[in-house]
Amino acid sequence: LYTHGEVSVQKSGGAMLGLTSGAKLSAGDLVRTGPQSSAALRFADGSRVLLRPGSVLRIERMVRLGDSEAVDTQLRLDEGGTDTRVPKLSSPRFEIRTPVVNLGVRGTDFRTRAEPTRTAVEVIEGIVAGSAGSTAAAAARSIEAGFGALASPTGVASPSPLLAAPDLQAVASRIDRLPLRLSWQAAASGTSYRAQVFDGIESDRLV
């Protein structure tokens, strides 16, 4: 859908090339975003993935099942983060794999952050099924809306409630001058914030 900053694609083991808005991607393609850069991808079943700065995502599989609208999609997030929205009644399988966990979803809005030895998952809506580790006890765990969990090579930890969203009612609805300055009341148990600013007209464009 959109790219911002330094975004590149590698097709079938070839050279990394610049990725532009409106380009078509295929199974096997690897997409990389640089610092302060992002890309919004839309898949055949309507699912959308926002690739955050410093991310590496490979499209491992995209298979349309017969004459139906159902699509079997598998992605591999090696590092960085994604914000993912999978429509309800969508693919029979939409899966994001990271170095330590496989995440299977249907009709879900969730965030993923992958590092070499751990993955963080935050579920905004729906349920994400996470599987990791080699023991039966650690093999699979469901993460419901309003909860997050950390996954490591040994398994998926018990989900914990996400912090409440900050109250942004005091933030001005229109700001006409730069630099952009926003402030809000800190959450009692929060330690830091990650802010994302989107285009007001093209809502998938992270600026």
mmCIF file with all atom_site columns, C-alpha atoms in Angstrom:
data_model
loop_
_atom_site.group_PDB
_atom_site.id
_atom_site.type_symbol
_atom_site.label_atom_id
_atom_site.label_alt_id
_atom_site.label_comp_id
_atom_site.label_asym_id
_atom_site.label_entity_id
_atom_site.label_seq_id
_atom_site.pdbx_PDB_ins_code
_atom_site.Cartn_x
_atom_site.Cartn_y
_atom_site.Cartn_z
_atom_site.occupancy
_atom_site.B_iso_or_equiv
_atom_site.pdbx_formal_charge
_atom_site.auth_seq_id
_atom_site.auth_comp_id
_atom_site.auth_asym_id
_atom_site.auth_atom_id
_atom_site.pdbx_PDB_model_num
ATOM 1   C CA . LEU A 1 1   ? 0.000   0.000   0.000  1.00 0.00 ? 1   LEU A CA 1
ATOM 2   C CA . TYR A 1 2   ? 2.550   2.583   1.154  1.00 0.00 ? 2   TYR A CA 1
ATOM 3   C CA . THR A 1 3   ? 6.226   2.954   1.903  1.00 0.00 ? 3   THR A CA 1
ATOM 4   C CA . HIS A 1 4   ? 7.965   5.628   3.934  1.00 0.00 ? 4   HIS A CA 1
ATOM 5   C CA . GLY A 1 5   ? 11.713  6.202   4.077  1.00 0.00 ? 5   GLY A CA 1
ATOM 6   C CA . GLU A 1 6   ? 14.161  3.451   3.143  1.00 0.00 ? 6   GLU A CA 1
ATOM 7   C CA . VAL A 1 7   ? 12.238  0.312   2.179  1.00 0.00 ? 7   VAL A CA 1
ATOM 8   C CA . SER A 1 8   ? 13.731  -2.428  -0.008 1.00 0.00 ? 8   SER A CA 1
ATOM 9   C CA . VAL A 1 9   ? 12.748  -5.820  -1.404 1.00 0.00 ? 9   VAL A CA 1
ATOM 10  C CA . GLN A 1 10  ? 14.816  -8.856  -2.363 1.00 0.00 ? 10  GLN A CA 1
ATOM 11  C CA . LYS A 1 11  ? 13.207  -11.197 -4.892 1.00 0.00 ? 11  LYS A CA 1
ATOM 12  C CA . SER A 1 12  ? 14.276  -14.847 -5.233 1.00 0.00 ? 12  SER A CA 1
ATOM 13  C CA . GLY A 1 13  ? 17.745  -14.324 -3.807 1.00 0.00 ? 13  GLY A CA 1
ATOM 14  C CA . GLY A 1 14  ? 18.514  -11.351 -6.061 1.00 0.00 ? 14  GLY A CA 1
ATOM 15  C CA . ALA A 1 15  ? 19.822  -7.923  -5.113 1.00 0.00 ? 15  ALA A CA 1
ATOM 16  C CA . MET A 1 16  ? 18.001  -5.635  -2.677 1.00 0.00 ? 16  MET A CA 1
ATOM 17  C CA . LEU A 1 17  ? 15.986  -3.082  -4.642 1.00 0.00 ? 17  LEU A CA 1
ATOM 18  C CA . GLY A 1 18  ? 13.955  -0.086  -3.560 1.00 0.00 ? 18  GLY A CA 1
ATOM 19  C CA . LEU A 1 19  ? 10.286  -0.867  -2.847 1.00 0.00 ? 19  LEU A CA 1
ATOM 20  C CA . THR A 1 20  ? 7.713   1.726   -3.855 1.00 0.00 ? 20  THR A CA 1
ATOM 21  C CA . SER A 1 21  ? 4.034   2.202   -3.109 1.00 0.00 ? 21  SER A CA 1
ATOM 22  C CA . GLY A 1 22  ? 1.773   0.107   -5.326 1.00 0.00 ? 22  GLY A CA 1
ATOM 23  C CA . ALA A 1 23  ? 4.353   -2.618  -6.036 1.00 0.00 ? 23  ALA A CA 1
ATOM 24  C CA . LYS A 1 24  ? 3.255   -6.270  -6.117 1.00 0.00 ? 24  LYS A CA 1
ATOM 25  C CA . LEU A 1 25  ? 4.962   -8.842  -3.894 1.00 0.00 ? 25  LEU A CA 1
ATOM 26  C CA . SER A 1 26  ? 5.155   -12.610 -4.264 1.00 0.00 ? 26  SER A CA 1
ATOM 27  C CA . ALA A 1 27  ? 5.971   -15.638 -2.142 1.00 0.00 ? 27  ALA A CA 1
ATOM 28  C CA . GLY A 1 28  ? 9.710   -15.725 -1.496 1.00 0.00 ? 28  GLY A CA 1
ATOM 29  C CA . ASP A 1 29  ? 10.129  -11.933 -1.407 1.00 0.00 ? 29  ASP A CA 1
ATOM 30  C CA . LEU A 1 30  ? 11.978  -10.386 1.532  1.00 0.00 ? 30  LEU A CA 1
ATOM 31  C CA . VAL A 1 31  ? 11.058  -6.847  2.641  1.00 0.00 ? 31  VAL A CA 1
ATOM 32  C CA . ARG A 1 32  ? 13.365  -4.717  4.797  1.00 0.00 ? 32  ARG A CA 1
ATOM 33  C CA . THR A 1 33  ? 12.663  -1.322  6.412  1.00 0.00 ? 33  THR A CA 1
ATOM 34  C CA . GLY A 1 34  ? 15.439  1.016   7.493  1.00 0.00 ? 34  GLY A CA 1
ATOM 35  C CA . PRO A 1 35  ? 15.549  3.314   10.543 1.00 0.00 ? 35  PRO A CA 1
ATOM 36  C CA . GLN A 1 36  ? 12.531  5.650   10.748 1.00 0.00 ? 36  GLN A CA 1
ATOM 37  C CA . SER A 1 37  ? 11.053  3.799   7.771  1.00 0.00 ? 37  SER A CA 1
ATOM 38  C CA . SER A 1 38  ? 7.915   1.699   7.344  1.00 0.00 ? 38  SER A CA 1
ATOM 39  C CA . ALA A 1 39  ? 5.783   -0.195  4.845  1.00 0.00 ? 39  ALA A CA 1
ATOM 40  C CA . ALA A 1 40  ? 2.084   -1.111  4.802  1.00 0.00 ? 40  ALA A CA 1
ATOM 41  C CA . LEU A 1 41  ? 1.287   -4.393  3.005  1.00 0.00 ? 41  LEU A CA 1
ATOM 42  C CA . ARG A 1 42  ? -2.148  -5.634  1.924  1.00 0.00 ? 42  ARG A CA 1
ATOM 43  C CA . PHE A 1 43  ? -2.684  -9.324  1.178  1.00 0.00 ? 43  PHE A CA 1
ATOM 44  C CA . ALA A 1 44  ? -5.158  -11.056 -1.129 1.00 0.00 ? 44  ALA A CA 1
ATOM 45  C CA . ASP A 1 45  ? -7.565  -11.899 1.713  1.00 0.00 ? 45  ASP A CA 1
ATOM 46  C CA . GLY A 1 46  ? -7.672  -8.258  2.939  1.00 0.00 ? 46  GLY A CA 1
ATOM 47  C CA . SER A 1 47  ? -5.201  -8.749  5.784  1.00 0.00 ? 47  SER A CA 1
ATOM 48  C CA . ARG A 1 48  ? -2.906  -5.785  6.416  1.00 0.00 ? 48  ARG A CA 1
ATOM 49  C CA . VAL A 1 49  ? 0.557   -5.736  7.934  1.00 0.00 ? 49  VAL A CA 1
ATOM 50  C CA . LEU A 1 50  ? 2.347   -2.561  8.974  1.00 0.00 ? 50  LEU A CA 1
ATOM 51  C CA . LEU A 1 51  ? 6.089   -3.174  8.999  1.00 0.00 ? 51  LEU A CA 1
ATOM 52  C CA . ARG A 1 52  ? 7.776   -0.952  11.572 1.00 0.00 ? 52  ARG A CA 1
ATOM 53  C CA . PRO A 1 53  ? 11.280  0.605   11.326 1.00 0.00 ? 53  PRO A CA 1
ATOM 54  C CA . GLY A 1 54  ? 14.227  -1.797  11.370 1.00 0.00 ? 54  GLY A CA 1
ATOM 55  C CA . SER A 1 55  ? 12.229  -4.863  10.331 1.00 0.00 ? 55  SER A CA 1
ATOM 56  C CA . VAL A 1 56  ? 12.911  -7.868  8.089  1.00 0.00 ? 56  VAL A CA 1
ATOM 57  C CA . LEU A 1 57  ? 9.881   -9.795  6.801  1.00 0.00 ? 57  LEU A CA 1
ATOM 58  C CA . ARG A 1 58  ? 9.836   -12.692 4.315  1.00 0.00 ? 58  ARG A CA 1
ATOM 59  C CA . ILE A 1 59  ? 6.668   -13.792 2.524  1.00 0.00 ? 59  ILE A CA 1
ATOM 60  C CA . GLU A 1 60  ? 7.054   -17.564 2.781  1.00 0.00 ? 60  GLU A CA 1
ATOM 61  C CA . ARG A 1 61  ? 3.747   -18.713 1.321  1.00 0.00 ? 61  ARG A CA 1
ATOM 62  C CA . MET A 1 62  ? 0.618   -17.240 -0.323 1.00 0.00 ? 62  MET A CA 1
ATOM 63  C CA . VAL A 1 63  ? -1.701  -19.891 -1.769 1.00 0.00 ? 63  VAL A CA 1
ATOM 64  C CA . ARG A 1 64  ? -5.277  -19.298 -2.923 1.00 0.00 ? 64  ARG A CA 1
ATOM 65  C CA . LEU A 1 65  ? -7.429  -22.356 -2.211 1.00 0.00 ? 65  LEU A CA 1
ATOM 66  C CA . GLY A 1 66  ? -9.279  -23.389 -5.360 1.00 0.00 ? 66  GLY A CA 1
ATOM 67  C CA . ASP A 1 67  ? -11.871 -20.920 -6.665 1.00 0.00 ? 67  ASP A CA 1
ATOM 68  C CA . SER A 1 68  ? -12.618 -19.543 -3.193 1.00 0.00 ? 68  SER A CA 1
ATOM 69  C CA . GLU A 1 69  ? -11.457 -16.237 -1.722 1.00 0.00 ? 69  GLU A CA 1
ATOM 70  C CA . ALA A 1 70  ? -9.598  -18.107 1.027  1.00 0.00 ? 70  ALA A CA 1
ATOM 71  C CA . VAL A 1 71  ? -5.833  -17.677 1.057  1.00 0.00 ? 71  VAL A CA 1
ATOM 72  C CA . ASP A 1 72  ? -3.241  -19.598 3.069  1.00 0.00 ? 72  ASP A CA 1
ATOM 73  C CA . THR A 1 73  ? -0.583  -17.046 4.112  1.00 0.00 ? 73  THR A CA 1
ATOM 74  C CA . GLN A 1 74  ? 2.656   -17.592 6.012  1.00 0.00 ? 74  GLN A CA 1
ATOM 75  C CA . LEU A 1 75  ? 5.108   -14.809 6.888  1.00 0.00 ? 75  LEU A CA 1
ATOM 76  C CA . ARG A 1 76  ? 8.498   -14.896 8.601  1.00 0.00 ? 76  ARG A CA 1
ATOM 77  C CA . LEU A 1 77  ? 9.484   -11.927 10.797 1.00 0.00 ? 77  LEU A CA 1
ATOM 78  C CA . ASP A 1 78  ? 13.197  -12.256 11.516 1.00 0.00 ? 78  ASP A CA 1
ATOM 79  C CA . GLU A 1 79  ? 13.547  -8.941  13.352 1.00 0.00 ? 79  GLU A CA 1
ATOM 80  C CA . GLY A 1 80  ? 11.665  -5.746  14.029 1.00 0.00 ? 80  GLY A CA 1
ATOM 81  C CA . GLY A 1 81  ? 7.939   -5.338  14.554 1.00 0.00 ? 81  GLY A CA 1
ATOM 82  C CA . THR A 1 82  ? 4.562   -5.544  12.852 1.00 0.00 ? 82  THR A CA 1
ATOM 83  C CA . ASP A 1 83  ? 1.039   -4.311  13.468 1.00 0.00 ? 83  ASP A CA 1
ATOM 84  C CA . THR A 1 84  ? -1.296  -6.879  11.888 1.00 0.00 ? 84  THR A CA 1
ATOM 85  C CA . ARG A 1 85  ? -5.040  -6.828  11.126 1.00 0.00 ? 85  ARG A CA 1
ATOM 86  C CA . VAL A 1 86  ? -6.591  -10.057 9.844  1.00 0.00 ? 86  VAL A CA 1
ATOM 87  C CA . PRO A 1 87  ? -10.277 -9.743  8.850  1.00 0.00 ? 87  PRO A CA 1
ATOM 88  C CA . LYS A 1 88  ? -12.851 -12.080 10.320 1.00 0.00 ? 88  LYS A CA 1
ATOM 89  C CA . LEU A 1 89  ? -13.857 -14.987 8.066  1.00 0.00 ? 89  LEU A CA 1
ATOM 90  C CA . SER A 1 90  ? -10.514 -14.598 6.365  1.00 0.00 ? 90  SER A CA 1
ATOM 91  C CA . SER A 1 91  ? -7.843  -17.154 5.513  1.00 0.00 ? 91  SER A CA 1
ATOM 92  C CA . PRO A 1 92  ? -8.044  -20.688 6.873  1.00 0.00 ? 92  PRO A CA 1
ATOM 93  C CA . ARG A 1 93  ? -4.534  -19.903 8.070  1.00 0.00 ? 93  ARG A CA 1
ATOM 94  C CA . PHE A 1 94  ? -2.674  -16.631 8.513  1.00 0.00 ? 94  PHE A CA 1
ATOM 95  C CA . GLU A 1 95  ? 0.584   -17.293 10.295 1.00 0.00 ? 95  GLU A CA 1
ATOM 96  C CA . ILE A 1 96  ? 3.550   -15.171 11.347 1.00 0.00 ? 96  ILE A CA 1
ATOM 97  C CA . ARG A 1 97  ? 6.705   -17.070 12.265 1.00 0.00 ? 97  ARG A CA 1
ATOM 98  C CA . THR A 1 98  ? 9.601   -15.545 14.235 1.00 0.00 ? 98  THR A CA 1
ATOM 99  C CA . PRO A 1 99  ? 12.912  -17.071 15.366 1.00 0.00 ? 99  PRO A CA 1
ATOM 100 C CA . VAL A 1 100 ? 11.228  -18.399 18.530 1.00 0.00 ? 100 VAL A CA 1
ATOM 101 C CA . VAL A 1 101 ? 7.442   -18.660 18.011 1.00 0.00 ? 101 VAL A CA 1
ATOM 102 C CA . ASN A 1 102 ? 4.747   -19.419 15.421 1.00 0.00 ? 102 ASN A CA 1
ATOM 103 C CA . LEU A 1 103 ? 1.626   -17.228 15.645 1.00 0.00 ? 103 LEU A CA 1
ATOM 104 C CA . GLY A 1 104 ? -1.625  -18.456 14.083 1.00 0.00 ? 104 GLY A CA 1
ATOM 105 C CA . VAL A 1 105 ? -4.510  -15.989 13.802 1.00 0.00 ? 105 VAL A CA 1
ATOM 106 C CA . ARG A 1 106 ? -8.011  -15.463 12.403 1.00 0.00 ? 106 ARG A CA 1
ATOM 107 C CA . GLY A 1 107 ? -9.960  -12.225 12.716 1.00 0.00 ? 107 GLY A CA 1
ATOM 108 C CA . THR A 1 108 ? -7.375  -10.580 14.935 1.00 0.00 ? 108 THR A CA 1
ATOM 109 C CA . ASP A 1 109 ? -5.673  -7.218  15.517 1.00 0.00 ? 109 ASP A CA 1
ATOM 110 C CA . PHE A 1 110 ? -2.279  -7.686  17.170 1.00 0.00 ? 110 PHE A CA 1
ATOM 111 C CA . ARG A 1 111 ? 1.297   -6.414  17.419 1.00 0.00 ? 111 ARG A CA 1
ATOM 112 C CA . THR A 1 112 ? 4.502   -8.454  17.193 1.00 0.00 ? 112 THR A CA 1
ATOM 113 C CA . ARG A 1 113 ? 8.098   -7.530  18.036 1.00 0.00 ? 113 ARG A CA 1
ATOM 114 C CA . ALA A 1 114 ? 10.790  -10.074 17.160 1.00 0.00 ? 114 ALA A CA 1
ATOM 115 C CA . GLU A 1 115 ? 14.326  -10.327 18.549 1.00 0.00 ? 115 GLU A CA 1
ATOM 116 C CA . PRO A 1 116 ? 16.838  -13.165 18.107 1.00 0.00 ? 116 PRO A CA 1
ATOM 117 C CA . THR A 1 117 ? 15.955  -14.872 21.405 1.00 0.00 ? 117 THR A CA 1
ATOM 118 C CA . ARG A 1 118 ? 12.460  -13.623 22.219 1.00 0.00 ? 118 ARG A CA 1
ATOM 119 C CA . THR A 1 119 ? 9.227   -12.361 20.678 1.00 0.00 ? 119 THR A CA 1
ATOM 120 C CA . ALA A 1 120 ? 6.643   -10.053 22.263 1.00 0.00 ? 120 ALA A CA 1
ATOM 121 C CA . VAL A 1 121 ? 2.970   -10.372 21.248 1.00 0.00 ? 121 VAL A CA 1
ATOM 122 C CA . GLU A 1 122 ? 0.216   -7.893  22.163 1.00 0.00 ? 122 GLU A CA 1
ATOM 123 C CA . VAL A 1 123 ? -3.377  -8.722  21.180 1.00 0.00 ? 123 VAL A CA 1
ATOM 124 C CA . ILE A 1 124 ? -5.795  -5.834  20.653 1.00 0.00 ? 124 ILE A CA 1
ATOM 125 C CA . GLU A 1 125 ? -8.754  -7.834  19.299 1.00 0.00 ? 125 GLU A CA 1
ATOM 126 C CA . GLY A 1 126 ? -9.448  -11.536 18.835 1.00 0.00 ? 126 GLY A CA 1
ATOM 127 C CA . ILE A 1 127 ? -7.140  -14.407 19.846 1.00 0.00 ? 127 ILE A CA 1
ATOM 128 C CA . VAL A 1 128 ? -3.621  -15.355 18.793 1.00 0.00 ? 128 VAL A CA 1
ATOM 129 C CA . ALA A 1 129 ? -2.395  -18.956 19.190 1.00 0.00 ? 129 ALA A CA 1
ATOM 130 C CA . GLY A 1 130 ? 1.325   -19.059 19.926 1.00 0.00 ? 130 GLY A CA 1
ATOM 131 C CA . SER A 1 131 ? 3.433   -22.223 19.795 1.00 0.00 ? 131 SER A CA 1
ATOM 132 C CA . ALA A 1 132 ? 7.094   -22.465 20.794 1.00 0.00 ? 132 ALA A CA 1
ATOM 133 C CA . GLY A 1 133 ? 9.451   -24.802 22.590 1.00 0.00 ? 133 GLY A CA 1
ATOM 134 C CA . SER A 1 134 ? 9.783   -28.554 22.372 1.00 0.00 ? 134 SER A CA 1
ATOM 135 C CA . THR A 1 135 ? 7.837   -29.746 25.433 1.00 0.00 ? 135 THR A CA 1
ATOM 136 C CA . ALA A 1 136 ? 4.115   -30.442 25.416 1.00 0.00 ? 136 ALA A CA 1
ATOM 137 C CA . ALA A 1 137 ? 3.498   -28.038 28.329 1.00 0.00 ? 137 ALA A CA 1
ATOM 138 C CA . ALA A 1 138 ? 5.158   -25.147 26.485 1.00 0.00 ? 138 ALA A CA 1
ATOM 139 C CA . ALA A 1 139 ? 4.009   -26.069 22.989 1.00 0.00 ? 139 ALA A CA 1
ATOM 140 C CA . ALA A 1 140 ? 0.917   -23.897 22.562 1.00 0.00 ? 140 ALA A CA 1
ATOM 141 C CA . ARG A 1 141 ? -0.830  -21.041 24.340 1.00 0.00 ? 141 ARG A CA 1
ATOM 142 C CA . SER A 1 142 ? -3.764  -18.766 23.490 1.00 0.00 ? 142 SER A CA 1
ATOM 143 C CA . ILE A 1 143 ? -3.364  -15.020 23.948 1.00 0.00 ? 143 ILE A CA 1
ATOM 144 C CA . GLU A 1 144 ? -6.684  -13.170 24.147 1.00 0.00 ? 144 GLU A CA 1
ATOM 145 C CA . ALA A 1 145 ? -7.579  -9.538  23.488 1.00 0.00 ? 145 ALA A CA 1
ATOM 146 C CA . GLY A 1 146 ? -6.182  -7.162  26.101 1.00 0.00 ? 146 GLY A CA 1
ATOM 147 C CA . PHE A 1 147 ? -3.273  -9.456  26.928 1.00 0.00 ? 147 PHE A CA 1
ATOM 148 C CA . GLY A 1 148 ? 0.331   -9.824  25.860 1.00 0.00 ? 148 GLY A CA 1
ATOM 149 C CA . ALA A 1 149 ? 2.967   -12.533 26.213 1.00 0.00 ? 149 ALA A CA 1
ATOM 150 C CA . LEU A 1 150 ? 6.688   -13.111 25.731 1.00 0.00 ? 150 LEU A CA 1
ATOM 151 C CA . ALA A 1 151 ? 7.916   -16.157 23.828 1.00 0.00 ? 151 ALA A CA 1
ATOM 152 C CA . SER A 1 152 ? 11.397  -17.644 24.067 1.00 0.00 ? 152 SER A CA 1
ATOM 153 C CA . PRO A 1 153 ? 13.001  -20.831 22.715 1.00 0.00 ? 153 PRO A CA 1
ATOM 154 C CA . THR A 1 154 ? 11.615  -22.659 25.767 1.00 0.00 ? 154 THR A CA 1
ATOM 155 C CA . GLY A 1 155 ? 7.986   -21.686 25.170 1.00 0.00 ? 155 GLY A CA 1
ATOM 156 C CA . VAL A 1 156 ? 5.330   -18.981 25.509 1.00 0.00 ? 156 VAL A CA 1
ATOM 157 C CA . ALA A 1 157 ? 4.979   -17.355 28.943 1.00 0.00 ? 157 ALA A CA 1
ATOM 158 C CA . SER A 1 158 ? 1.601   -16.904 30.620 1.00 0.00 ? 158 SER A CA 1
ATOM 159 C CA . PRO A 1 159 ? -0.200  -13.889 29.130 1.00 0.00 ? 159 PRO A CA 1
ATOM 160 C CA . SER A 1 160 ? -0.308  -10.672 31.168 1.00 0.00 ? 160 SER A CA 1
ATOM 161 C CA . PRO A 1 161 ? -2.849  -7.826  30.931 1.00 0.00 ? 161 PRO A CA 1
ATOM 162 C CA . LEU A 1 162 ? -1.765  -4.960  28.706 1.00 0.00 ? 162 LEU A CA 1
ATOM 163 C CA . LEU A 1 163 ? -1.482  -1.518  30.253 1.00 0.00 ? 163 LEU A CA 1
ATOM 164 C CA . ALA A 1 164 ? -4.545  0.682   29.893 1.00 0.00 ? 164 ALA A CA 1
ATOM 165 C CA . ALA A 1 165 ? -4.436  3.070   26.948 1.00 0.00 ? 165 ALA A CA 1
ATOM 166 C CA . PRO A 1 166 ? -3.362  6.601   27.920 1.00 0.00 ? 166 PRO A CA 1
ATOM 167 C CA . ASP A 1 167 ? -6.019  9.303   28.073 1.00 0.00 ? 167 ASP A CA 1
ATOM 168 C CA . LEU A 1 168 ? -5.430  11.423  24.944 1.00 0.00 ? 168 LEU A CA 1
ATOM 169 C CA . GLN A 1 169 ? -8.446  13.730  25.366 1.00 0.00 ? 169 GLN A CA 1
ATOM 170 C CA . ALA A 1 170 ? -6.159  16.616  26.360 1.00 0.00 ? 170 ALA A CA 1
ATOM 171 C CA . VAL A 1 171 ? -4.202  16.332  23.096 1.00 0.00 ? 171 VAL A CA 1
ATOM 172 C CA . ALA A 1 172 ? -5.251  18.973  20.563 1.00 0.00 ? 172 ALA A CA 1
ATOM 173 C CA . SER A 1 173 ? -7.282  17.584  17.659 1.00 0.00 ? 173 SER A CA 1
ATOM 174 C CA . ARG A 1 174 ? -5.440  19.871  15.242 1.00 0.00 ? 174 ARG A CA 1
ATOM 175 C CA . ILE A 1 175 ? -1.829  21.039  15.387 1.00 0.00 ? 175 ILE A CA 1
ATOM 176 C CA . ASP A 1 176 ? -0.669  23.682  12.912 1.00 0.00 ? 176 ASP A CA 1
ATOM 177 C CA . ARG A 1 177 ? 2.923   24.262  13.927 1.00 0.00 ? 177 ARG A CA 1
ATOM 178 C CA . LEU A 1 178 ? 6.122   22.249  14.085 1.00 0.00 ? 178 LEU A CA 1
ATOM 179 C CA . PRO A 1 179 ? 7.883   20.875  16.013 1.00 0.00 ? 179 PRO A CA 1
ATOM 180 C CA . LEU A 1 180 ? 5.135   18.441  16.946 1.00 0.00 ? 180 LEU A CA 1
ATOM 181 C CA . ARG A 1 181 ? 4.647   18.413  20.722 1.00 0.00 ? 181 ARG A CA 1
ATOM 182 C CA . LEU A 1 182 ? 2.243   16.021  22.434 1.00 0.00 ? 182 LEU A CA 1
ATOM 183 C CA . SER A 1 183 ? 1.774   15.346  26.133 1.00 0.00 ? 183 SER A CA 1
ATOM 184 C CA . TRP A 1 184 ? -0.477  13.122  28.240 1.00 0.00 ? 184 TRP A CA 1
ATOM 185 C CA . GLN A 1 185 ? -0.762  11.722  31.743 1.00 0.00 ? 185 GLN A CA 1
ATOM 186 C CA . ALA A 1 186 ? 1.697   8.882   32.327 1.00 0.00 ? 186 ALA A CA 1
ATOM 187 C CA . ALA A 1 187 ? 0.353   5.442   33.225 1.00 0.00 ? 187 ALA A CA 1
ATOM 188 C CA . ALA A 1 188 ? 1.103   4.465   36.815 1.00 0.00 ? 188 ALA A CA 1
ATOM 189 C CA . SER A 1 189 ? 2.941   1.256   35.881 1.00 0.00 ? 189 SER A CA 1
ATOM 190 C CA . GLY A 1 190 ? 4.379   2.343   32.518 1.00 0.00 ? 190 GLY A CA 1
ATOM 191 C CA . THR A 1 191 ? 8.094   3.004   32.004 1.00 0.00 ? 191 THR A CA 1
ATOM 192 C CA . SER A 1 192 ? 8.197   4.364   28.433 1.00 0.00 ? 192 SER A CA 1
ATOM 193 C CA . TYR A 1 193 ? 6.082   4.956   25.334 1.00 0.00 ? 193 TYR A CA 1
ATOM 194 C CA . ARG A 1 194 ? 6.391   4.186   21.625 1.00 0.00 ? 194 ARG A CA 1
ATOM 195 C CA . ALA A 1 195 ? 4.465   6.752   19.596 1.00 0.00 ? 195 ALA A CA 1
ATOM 196 C CA . GLN A 1 196 ? 3.350   6.273   15.997 1.00 0.00 ? 196 GLN A CA 1
ATOM 197 C CA . VAL A 1 197 ? 2.056   9.160   13.867 1.00 0.00 ? 197 VAL A CA 1
ATOM 198 C CA . PHE A 1 198 ? -0.102  8.320   10.836 1.00 0.00 ? 198 PHE A CA 1
ATOM 199 C CA . ASP A 1 199 ? -1.208  10.363  7.864  1.00 0.00 ? 199 ASP A CA 1
ATOM 200 C CA . GLY A 1 200 ? -4.663  11.823  8.600  1.00 0.00 ? 200 GLY A CA 1
ATOM 201 C CA . ILE A 1 201 ? -6.012  11.039  5.116  1.00 0.00 ? 201 ILE A CA 1
ATOM 202 C CA . GLU A 1 202 ? -4.185  7.831   4.154  1.00 0.00 ? 202 GLU A CA 1
ATOM 203 C CA . SER A 1 203 ? -4.533  6.086   7.490  1.00 0.00 ? 203 SER A CA 1
ATOM 204 C CA . ASP A 1 204 ? -2.182  3.184   6.647  1.00 0.00 ? 204 ASP A CA 1
ATOM 205 C CA . ARG A 1 205 ? 0.741   5.545   6.002  1.00 0.00 ? 205 ARG A CA 1
ATOM 206 C CA . LEU A 1 206 ? 3.013   5.671   9.054  1.00 0.00 ? 206 LEU A CA 1
ATOM 207 C CA . VAL A 1 207 ? 4.996   8.916   8.957  1.00 0.00 ? 207 VAL A CA 1
#
